[in-house]
Coordinates of C-alpha atoms and ligand atoms in Angstrom, one line a residue:
X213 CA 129.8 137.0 18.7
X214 CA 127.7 138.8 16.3
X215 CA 129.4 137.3 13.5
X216 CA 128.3 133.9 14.6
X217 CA 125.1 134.6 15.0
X218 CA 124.7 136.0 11.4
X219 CA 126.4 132.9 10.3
X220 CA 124.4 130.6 11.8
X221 CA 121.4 132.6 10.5
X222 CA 122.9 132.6 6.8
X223 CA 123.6 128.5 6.8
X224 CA 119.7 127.9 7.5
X225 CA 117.9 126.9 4.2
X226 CA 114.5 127.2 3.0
X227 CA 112.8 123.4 2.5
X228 CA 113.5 122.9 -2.3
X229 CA 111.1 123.6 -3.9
X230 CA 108.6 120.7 -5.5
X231 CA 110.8 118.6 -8.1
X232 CA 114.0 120.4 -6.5
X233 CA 113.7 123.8 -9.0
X234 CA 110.9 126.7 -9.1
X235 CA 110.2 126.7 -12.3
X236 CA 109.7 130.6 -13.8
X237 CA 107.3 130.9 -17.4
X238 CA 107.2 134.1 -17.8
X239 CA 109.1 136.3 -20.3
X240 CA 109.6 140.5 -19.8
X241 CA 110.6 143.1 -21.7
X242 CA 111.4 142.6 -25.5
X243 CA 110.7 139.1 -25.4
X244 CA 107.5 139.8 -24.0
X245 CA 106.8 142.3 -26.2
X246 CA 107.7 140.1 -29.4
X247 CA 105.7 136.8 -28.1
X248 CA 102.2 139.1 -27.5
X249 CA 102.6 140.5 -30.6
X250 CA 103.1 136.6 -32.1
X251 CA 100.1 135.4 -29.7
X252 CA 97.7 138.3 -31.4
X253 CA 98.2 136.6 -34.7
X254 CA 97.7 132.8 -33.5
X255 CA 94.3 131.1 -32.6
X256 CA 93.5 131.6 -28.9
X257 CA 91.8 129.9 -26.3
X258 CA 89.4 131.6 -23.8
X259 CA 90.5 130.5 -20.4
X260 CA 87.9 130.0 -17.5
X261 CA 88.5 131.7 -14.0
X262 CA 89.9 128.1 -13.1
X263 CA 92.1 128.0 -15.8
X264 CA 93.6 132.0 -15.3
X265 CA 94.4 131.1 -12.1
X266 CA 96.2 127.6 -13.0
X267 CA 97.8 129.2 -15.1
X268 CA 99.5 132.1 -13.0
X269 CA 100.1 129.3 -10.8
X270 CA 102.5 127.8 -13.7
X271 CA 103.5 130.8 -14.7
X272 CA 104.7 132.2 -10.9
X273 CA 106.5 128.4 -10.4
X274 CA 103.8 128.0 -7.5
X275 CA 102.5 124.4 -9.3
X276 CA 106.5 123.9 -9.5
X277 CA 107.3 121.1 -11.5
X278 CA 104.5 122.0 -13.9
X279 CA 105.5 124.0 -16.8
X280 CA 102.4 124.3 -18.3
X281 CA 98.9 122.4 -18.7
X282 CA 99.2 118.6 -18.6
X283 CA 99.7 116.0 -21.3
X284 CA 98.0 113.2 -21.2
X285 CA 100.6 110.7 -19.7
X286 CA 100.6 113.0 -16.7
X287 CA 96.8 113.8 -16.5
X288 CA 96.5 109.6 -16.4
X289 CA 99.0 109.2 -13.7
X290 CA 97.5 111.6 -11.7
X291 CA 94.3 110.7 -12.0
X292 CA 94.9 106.9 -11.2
X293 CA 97.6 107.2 -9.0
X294 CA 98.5 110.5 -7.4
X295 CA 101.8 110.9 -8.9
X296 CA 103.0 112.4 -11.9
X297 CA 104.4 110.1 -15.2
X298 CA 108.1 110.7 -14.0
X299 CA 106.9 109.4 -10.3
X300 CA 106.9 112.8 -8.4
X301 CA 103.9 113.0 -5.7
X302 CA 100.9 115.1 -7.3
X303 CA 97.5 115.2 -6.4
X304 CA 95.1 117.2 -8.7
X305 CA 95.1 117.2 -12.6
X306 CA 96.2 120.8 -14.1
X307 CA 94.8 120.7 -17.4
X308 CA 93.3 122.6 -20.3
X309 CA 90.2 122.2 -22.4
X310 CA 89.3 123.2 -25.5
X311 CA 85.7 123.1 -27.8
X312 CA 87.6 121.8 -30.8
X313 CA 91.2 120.3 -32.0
X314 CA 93.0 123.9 -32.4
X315 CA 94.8 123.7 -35.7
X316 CA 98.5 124.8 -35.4
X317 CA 101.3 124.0 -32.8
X318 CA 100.8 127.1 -30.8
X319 CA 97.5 128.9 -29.0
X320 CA 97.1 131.9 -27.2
X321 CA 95.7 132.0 -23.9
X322 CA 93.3 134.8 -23.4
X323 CA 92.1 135.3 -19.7
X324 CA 89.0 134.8 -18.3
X325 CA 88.2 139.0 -18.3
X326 CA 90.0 139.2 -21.6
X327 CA 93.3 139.9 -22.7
X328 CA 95.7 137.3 -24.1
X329 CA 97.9 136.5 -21.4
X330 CA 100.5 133.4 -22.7
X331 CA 101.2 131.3 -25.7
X332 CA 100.8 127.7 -25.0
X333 CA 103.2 125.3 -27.2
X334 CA 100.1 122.1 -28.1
X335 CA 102.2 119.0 -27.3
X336 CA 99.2 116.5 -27.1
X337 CA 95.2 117.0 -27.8
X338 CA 94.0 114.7 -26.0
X339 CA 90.0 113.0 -25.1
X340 CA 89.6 112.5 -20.9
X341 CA 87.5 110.7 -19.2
X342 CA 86.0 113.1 -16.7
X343 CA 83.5 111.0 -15.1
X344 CA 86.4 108.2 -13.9
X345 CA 88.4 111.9 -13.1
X346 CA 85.6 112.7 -11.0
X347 CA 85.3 109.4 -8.9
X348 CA 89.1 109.3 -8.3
X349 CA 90.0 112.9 -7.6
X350 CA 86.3 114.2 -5.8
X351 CA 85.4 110.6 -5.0
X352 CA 82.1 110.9 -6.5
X353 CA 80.5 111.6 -10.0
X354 CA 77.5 113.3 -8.8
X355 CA 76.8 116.6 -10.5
X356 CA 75.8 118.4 -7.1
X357 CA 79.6 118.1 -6.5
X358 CA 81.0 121.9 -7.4
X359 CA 84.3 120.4 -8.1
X360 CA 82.6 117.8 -10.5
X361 CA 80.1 120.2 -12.1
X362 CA 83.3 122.3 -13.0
X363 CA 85.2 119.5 -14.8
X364 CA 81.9 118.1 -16.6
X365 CA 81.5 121.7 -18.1
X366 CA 84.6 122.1 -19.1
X367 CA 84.4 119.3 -21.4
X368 CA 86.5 116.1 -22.5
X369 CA 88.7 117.7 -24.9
X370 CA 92.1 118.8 -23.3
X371 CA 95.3 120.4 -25.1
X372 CA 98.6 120.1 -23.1
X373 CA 102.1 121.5 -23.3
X374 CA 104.3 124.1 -21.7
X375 CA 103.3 127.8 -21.4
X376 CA 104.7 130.7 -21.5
X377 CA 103.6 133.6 -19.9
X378 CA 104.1 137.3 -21.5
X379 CA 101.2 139.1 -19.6
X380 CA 100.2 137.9 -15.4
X381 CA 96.9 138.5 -15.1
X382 CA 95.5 141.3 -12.7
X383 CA 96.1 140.0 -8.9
X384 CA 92.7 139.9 -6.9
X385 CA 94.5 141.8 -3.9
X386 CA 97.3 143.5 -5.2
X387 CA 98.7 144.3 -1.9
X388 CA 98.7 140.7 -0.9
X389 CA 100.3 139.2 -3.7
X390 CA 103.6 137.4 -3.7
X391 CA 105.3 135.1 -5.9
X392 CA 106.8 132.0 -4.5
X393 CA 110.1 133.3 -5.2
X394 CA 109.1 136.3 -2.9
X395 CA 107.5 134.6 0.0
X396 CA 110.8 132.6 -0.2
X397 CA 113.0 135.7 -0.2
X398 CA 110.5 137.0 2.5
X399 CA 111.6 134.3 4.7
X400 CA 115.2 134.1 4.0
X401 CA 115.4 137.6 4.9
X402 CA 113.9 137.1 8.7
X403 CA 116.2 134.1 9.1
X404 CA 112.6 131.4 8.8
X405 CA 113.7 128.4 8.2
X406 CA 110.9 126.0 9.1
X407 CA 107.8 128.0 8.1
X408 CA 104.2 126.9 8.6
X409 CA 101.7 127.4 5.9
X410 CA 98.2 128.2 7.0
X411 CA 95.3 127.6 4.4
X412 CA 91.8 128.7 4.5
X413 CA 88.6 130.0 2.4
X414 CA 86.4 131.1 5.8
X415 CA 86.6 134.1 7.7
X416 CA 89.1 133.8 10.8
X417 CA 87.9 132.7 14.1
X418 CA 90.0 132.1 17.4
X419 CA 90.1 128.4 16.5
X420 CA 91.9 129.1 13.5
X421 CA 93.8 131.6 15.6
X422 CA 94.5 128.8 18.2
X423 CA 95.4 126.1 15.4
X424 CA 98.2 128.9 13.9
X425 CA 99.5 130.0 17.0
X426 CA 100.2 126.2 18.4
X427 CA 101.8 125.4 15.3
X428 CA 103.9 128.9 15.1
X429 CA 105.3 127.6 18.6
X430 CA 107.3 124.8 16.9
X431 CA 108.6 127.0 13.7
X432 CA 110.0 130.0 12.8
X433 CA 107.3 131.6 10.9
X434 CA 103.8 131.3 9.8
X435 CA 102.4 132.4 6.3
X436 CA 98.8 133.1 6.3
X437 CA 97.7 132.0 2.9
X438 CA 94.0 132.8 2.3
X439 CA 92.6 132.2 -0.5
X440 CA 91.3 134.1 -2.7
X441 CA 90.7 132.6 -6.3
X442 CA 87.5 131.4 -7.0
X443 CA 85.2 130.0 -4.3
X444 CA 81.3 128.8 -4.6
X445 CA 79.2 131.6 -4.3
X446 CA 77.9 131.3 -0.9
X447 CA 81.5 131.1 0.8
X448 CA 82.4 134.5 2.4
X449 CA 84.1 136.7 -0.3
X450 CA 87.6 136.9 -0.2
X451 CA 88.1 140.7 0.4
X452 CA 85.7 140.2 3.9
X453 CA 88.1 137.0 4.9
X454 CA 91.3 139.4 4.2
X455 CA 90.3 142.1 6.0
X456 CA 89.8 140.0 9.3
X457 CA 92.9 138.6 8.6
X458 CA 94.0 142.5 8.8
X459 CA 92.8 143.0 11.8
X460 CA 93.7 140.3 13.9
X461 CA 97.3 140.5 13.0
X462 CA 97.4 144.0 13.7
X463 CA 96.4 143.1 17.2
X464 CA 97.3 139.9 18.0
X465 CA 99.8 138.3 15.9
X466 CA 103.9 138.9 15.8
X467 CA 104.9 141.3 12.7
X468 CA 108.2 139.7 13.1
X469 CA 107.0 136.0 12.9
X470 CA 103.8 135.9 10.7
X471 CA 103.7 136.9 6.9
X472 CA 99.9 137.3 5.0
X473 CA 99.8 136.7 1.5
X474 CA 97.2 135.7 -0.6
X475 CA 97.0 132.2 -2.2
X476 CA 95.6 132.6 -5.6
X477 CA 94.5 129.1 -6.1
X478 CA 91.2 128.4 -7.6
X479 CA 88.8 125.9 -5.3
X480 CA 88.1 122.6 -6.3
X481 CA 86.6 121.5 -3.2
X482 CA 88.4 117.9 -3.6
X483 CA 89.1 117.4 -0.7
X484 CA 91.8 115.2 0.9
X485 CA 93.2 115.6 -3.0
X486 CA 93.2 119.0 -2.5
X487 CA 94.9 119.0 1.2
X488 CA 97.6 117.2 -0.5
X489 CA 98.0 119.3 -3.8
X490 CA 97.9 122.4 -1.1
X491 CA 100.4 121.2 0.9
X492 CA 102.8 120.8 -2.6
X493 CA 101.9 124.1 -3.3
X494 CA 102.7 126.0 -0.2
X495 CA 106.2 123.7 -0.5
X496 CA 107.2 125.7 -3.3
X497 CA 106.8 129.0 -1.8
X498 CA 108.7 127.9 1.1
X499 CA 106.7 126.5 3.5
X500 CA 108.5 123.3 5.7
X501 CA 105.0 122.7 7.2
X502 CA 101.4 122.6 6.5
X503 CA 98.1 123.1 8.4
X504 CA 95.3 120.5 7.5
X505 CA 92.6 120.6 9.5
X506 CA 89.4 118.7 9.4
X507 CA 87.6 117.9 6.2
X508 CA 90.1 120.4 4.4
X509 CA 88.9 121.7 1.3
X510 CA 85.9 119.3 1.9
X511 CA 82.2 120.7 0.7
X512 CA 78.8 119.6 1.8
X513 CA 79.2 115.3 3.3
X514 CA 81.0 113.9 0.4
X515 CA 84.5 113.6 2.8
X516 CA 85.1 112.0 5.8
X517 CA 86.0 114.6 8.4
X518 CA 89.7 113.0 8.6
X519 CA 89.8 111.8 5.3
X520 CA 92.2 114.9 4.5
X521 CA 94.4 113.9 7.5
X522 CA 94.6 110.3 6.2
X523 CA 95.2 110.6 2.8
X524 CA 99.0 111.9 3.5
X525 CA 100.1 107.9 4.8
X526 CA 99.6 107.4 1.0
X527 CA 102.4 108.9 0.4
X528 CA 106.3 108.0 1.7
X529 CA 107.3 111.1 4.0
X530 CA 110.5 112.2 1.7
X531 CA 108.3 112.2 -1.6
X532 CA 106.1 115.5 0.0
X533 CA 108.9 116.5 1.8
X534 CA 106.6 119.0 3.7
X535 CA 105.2 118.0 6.8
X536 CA 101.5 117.9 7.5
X537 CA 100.3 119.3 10.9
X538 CA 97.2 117.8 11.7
X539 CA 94.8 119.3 13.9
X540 CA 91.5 118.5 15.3
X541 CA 88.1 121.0 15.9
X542 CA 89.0 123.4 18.4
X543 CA 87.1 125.6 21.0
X544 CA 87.2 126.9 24.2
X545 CA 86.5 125.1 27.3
X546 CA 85.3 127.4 30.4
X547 CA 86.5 124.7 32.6
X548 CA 90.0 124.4 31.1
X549 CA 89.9 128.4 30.8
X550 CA 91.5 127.6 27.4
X551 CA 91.4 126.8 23.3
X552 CA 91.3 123.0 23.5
X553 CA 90.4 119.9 21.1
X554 CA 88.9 117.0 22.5
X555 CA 92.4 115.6 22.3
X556 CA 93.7 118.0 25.2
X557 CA 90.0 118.9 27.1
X558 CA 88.4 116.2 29.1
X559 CA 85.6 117.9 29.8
X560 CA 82.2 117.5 27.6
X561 CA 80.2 119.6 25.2
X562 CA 78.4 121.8 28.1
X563 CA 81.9 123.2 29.4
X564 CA 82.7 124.2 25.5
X565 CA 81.4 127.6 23.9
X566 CA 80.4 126.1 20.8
X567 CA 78.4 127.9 17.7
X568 CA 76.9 126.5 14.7
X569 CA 77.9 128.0 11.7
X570 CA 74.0 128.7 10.9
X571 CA 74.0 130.5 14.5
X572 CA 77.1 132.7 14.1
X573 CA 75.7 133.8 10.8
X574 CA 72.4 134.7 12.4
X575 CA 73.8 136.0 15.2
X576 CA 76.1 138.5 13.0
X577 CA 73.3 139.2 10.8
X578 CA 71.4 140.9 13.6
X579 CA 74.6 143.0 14.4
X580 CA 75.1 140.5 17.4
X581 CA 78.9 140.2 18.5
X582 CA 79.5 136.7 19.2
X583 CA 81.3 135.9 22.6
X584 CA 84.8 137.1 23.0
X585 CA 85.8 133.1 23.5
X586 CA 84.7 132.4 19.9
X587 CA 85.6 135.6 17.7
X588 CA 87.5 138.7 18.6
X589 CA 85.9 141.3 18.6
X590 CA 87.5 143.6 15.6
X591 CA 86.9 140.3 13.5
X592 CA 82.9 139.9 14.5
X593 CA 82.9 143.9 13.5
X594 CA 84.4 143.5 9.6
X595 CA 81.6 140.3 9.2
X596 CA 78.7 142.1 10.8
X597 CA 79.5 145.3 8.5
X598 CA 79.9 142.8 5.7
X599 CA 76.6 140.7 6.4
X600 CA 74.8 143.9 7.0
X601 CA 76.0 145.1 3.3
X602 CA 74.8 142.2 1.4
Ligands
ZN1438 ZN1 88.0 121.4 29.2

């Protein structure tokens, strides 16, 4: 009988990665060694916080089928029609600029806090046009877009080719981090086979709890993938949004059915681009499933709120291959007596415990705890500690 069961267990499969193949640029050891000591002697490029973290991403197989920063054929396909030049679904450009033509066939890459990380073989320089980038990918051209304002300052100039990766940068939560190839193994090991990914840059509240838990009743496991690359200044830091995550799963979430890592991923607040280009990401390390909520990824008004949701009928279902789970705002309704969306509550806004953003910061800037119906109480404690320290 036992037997069985562990065969059963051991003939479930993880969903393929992106492109069919996690792709692995790193080197170790004496080959390592020998390509650093080749990069010191090359001309380097200085990358930005955006780029350290792209390039990770390649290096780790977590932008899987990427092998490095794009060409131009790619960067063009993207741009105009969400798919890469050999057809595959892909949402956001990955690419690499640089003030002048670099002389040579091979740069180093130096990180954004120093250090020269990779060796990048130049297959194309290339000249972008970042303002048609920017109304394709963040739907607008306007400046006040952060998104925007980072490809604008980045310049027009771009060098792409594969990478390959002697030194990984320093993770930002060593504790948290895990290669796709180890969330995958993570999962394997439990027996997951249909795992949901969960994305988010805010602090966790029992909607997001809610949102998790009803899609963990459909799979096998969740991954909690905050994350934690870089963000606009004013978004809650990353270390606050982690340590809530700490503390609700040590009190209210499965050991054996929810795994937190930390997705290393650098904003672009693109939008439903960016739901999509998450949801191909989260593929490769392992996940069947994907969380979009509303305006995912969206800042200030430049998205619809279900323009993320909509964005995936673009697509053909097998080119993803990971399913989106689309949910709606959620709160909880004292008539119902539960977490609802206005999809399962018929009652109206007066039955609801809602909070404004604006209010719940207030409130937690005073050292107020929020009602028990909108954030648990160990979570309200880590932001009021954290408001109270800026
Ligand atoms: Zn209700």
């Amino acid at each position: 009988m036992a037997s069985t069961e562990t065969t059963a267990r051991e003939q479930k499969t993880l969903i393929n990665p992106h492109g069919g193949t996690l792709v692995d640029r790193t080197v170790s050891g004496d080959q390592a060694a020998a390509l650093a000591e080749e990069a010191a002697g090359l001309p380097s490029v200085r990358l930005t916080e955006k780029q350290t973290a792209d390039l990770d991403m390649i290096a780790s197989g977590a932008l899987s089928p990427l092998t490095g920063f794009m060409n131009k054929a790619d960067y063009e396909s993207t741009v105009e029609d969400m798919h890469l030049a050999g057809g595959l679904a892909w949402a956001i450009p990955v690419t690499l600029s640089t003030d002048a033509t670099p002389s040579g066939d091979r740069l180093a890459l130096e990180g954004y806090e120093g250090g020269l990380l990779a060796v990048l073989d130049v297959e194309e320089v290339f000249e972008a046009d970042r303002r048609n980038e920017a109304v394709k990918v963040f739907r607008t051209d306007e400046e006040a877009h952060p998104g925007v304002a980072q490809i604008y300052a980045e310049g027009s100039t771009l060098v792409g080719g594969p990478v390959t990766v002697f030194q990984r940068p320093e993770p930002a939560f060593p504790a948290l981090h895990m290669d796709p190839v180890e969330t995958r193994a993570a999962f394997a090991e439990r027996g997951w086979s249909r795992v949901v990914g969960f994305q988010t840059r805010n602090p966790v509240h029992r909607a997001h709890e809610y949102i998790q838990k009803c899609a963990l009743e459909t799979v096998d496991g969740l991954l909690l993938h905050p994350l934690v690359g870089k963000t606009k200044g004013d978004d809650v830091p990353a270390e606050v949004r982690v340590e809530c995550y700490r503390v609700l799963l040590d009190g209210y979430y499965p050991a054996d059915r929810t795994q937190l890592a930390a997705f290393p991923a650098a904003m672009r607040y693109a939008g439903p681009r960016e739901a999509v280009w998450h949801a191909i990401c989260r593929k490769n390390y392992g996940c069947s499933h994907f969380i979009v909520g509303r305006d995912h990824a969206g800042v200030g008004s430049y998205y619809g709120t279900y323009d993320a949701h909509l964005i995936f009928d673009e697509f053909e279902p097998h080119e993803l291959d990971i399913e989106p789970m689309f949910f709606d705002h959620t709160f909880f309704c004292r008539t119902c007596g539960s977490m609802a969306s206005a999809k399962t509550c018929p009652h109206d806004q007066e039955h609801h415990v809602f909070l404004s953003g604006t209010k719940v910061r207030e409130m937690l800037g005073r050292g107020e705890v929020p009602p028990v119906e909108f954030t648990r109480p160990e979570v309200a404690e880590v932001l009021i500690a954290a408001y109270r320290g800026q």
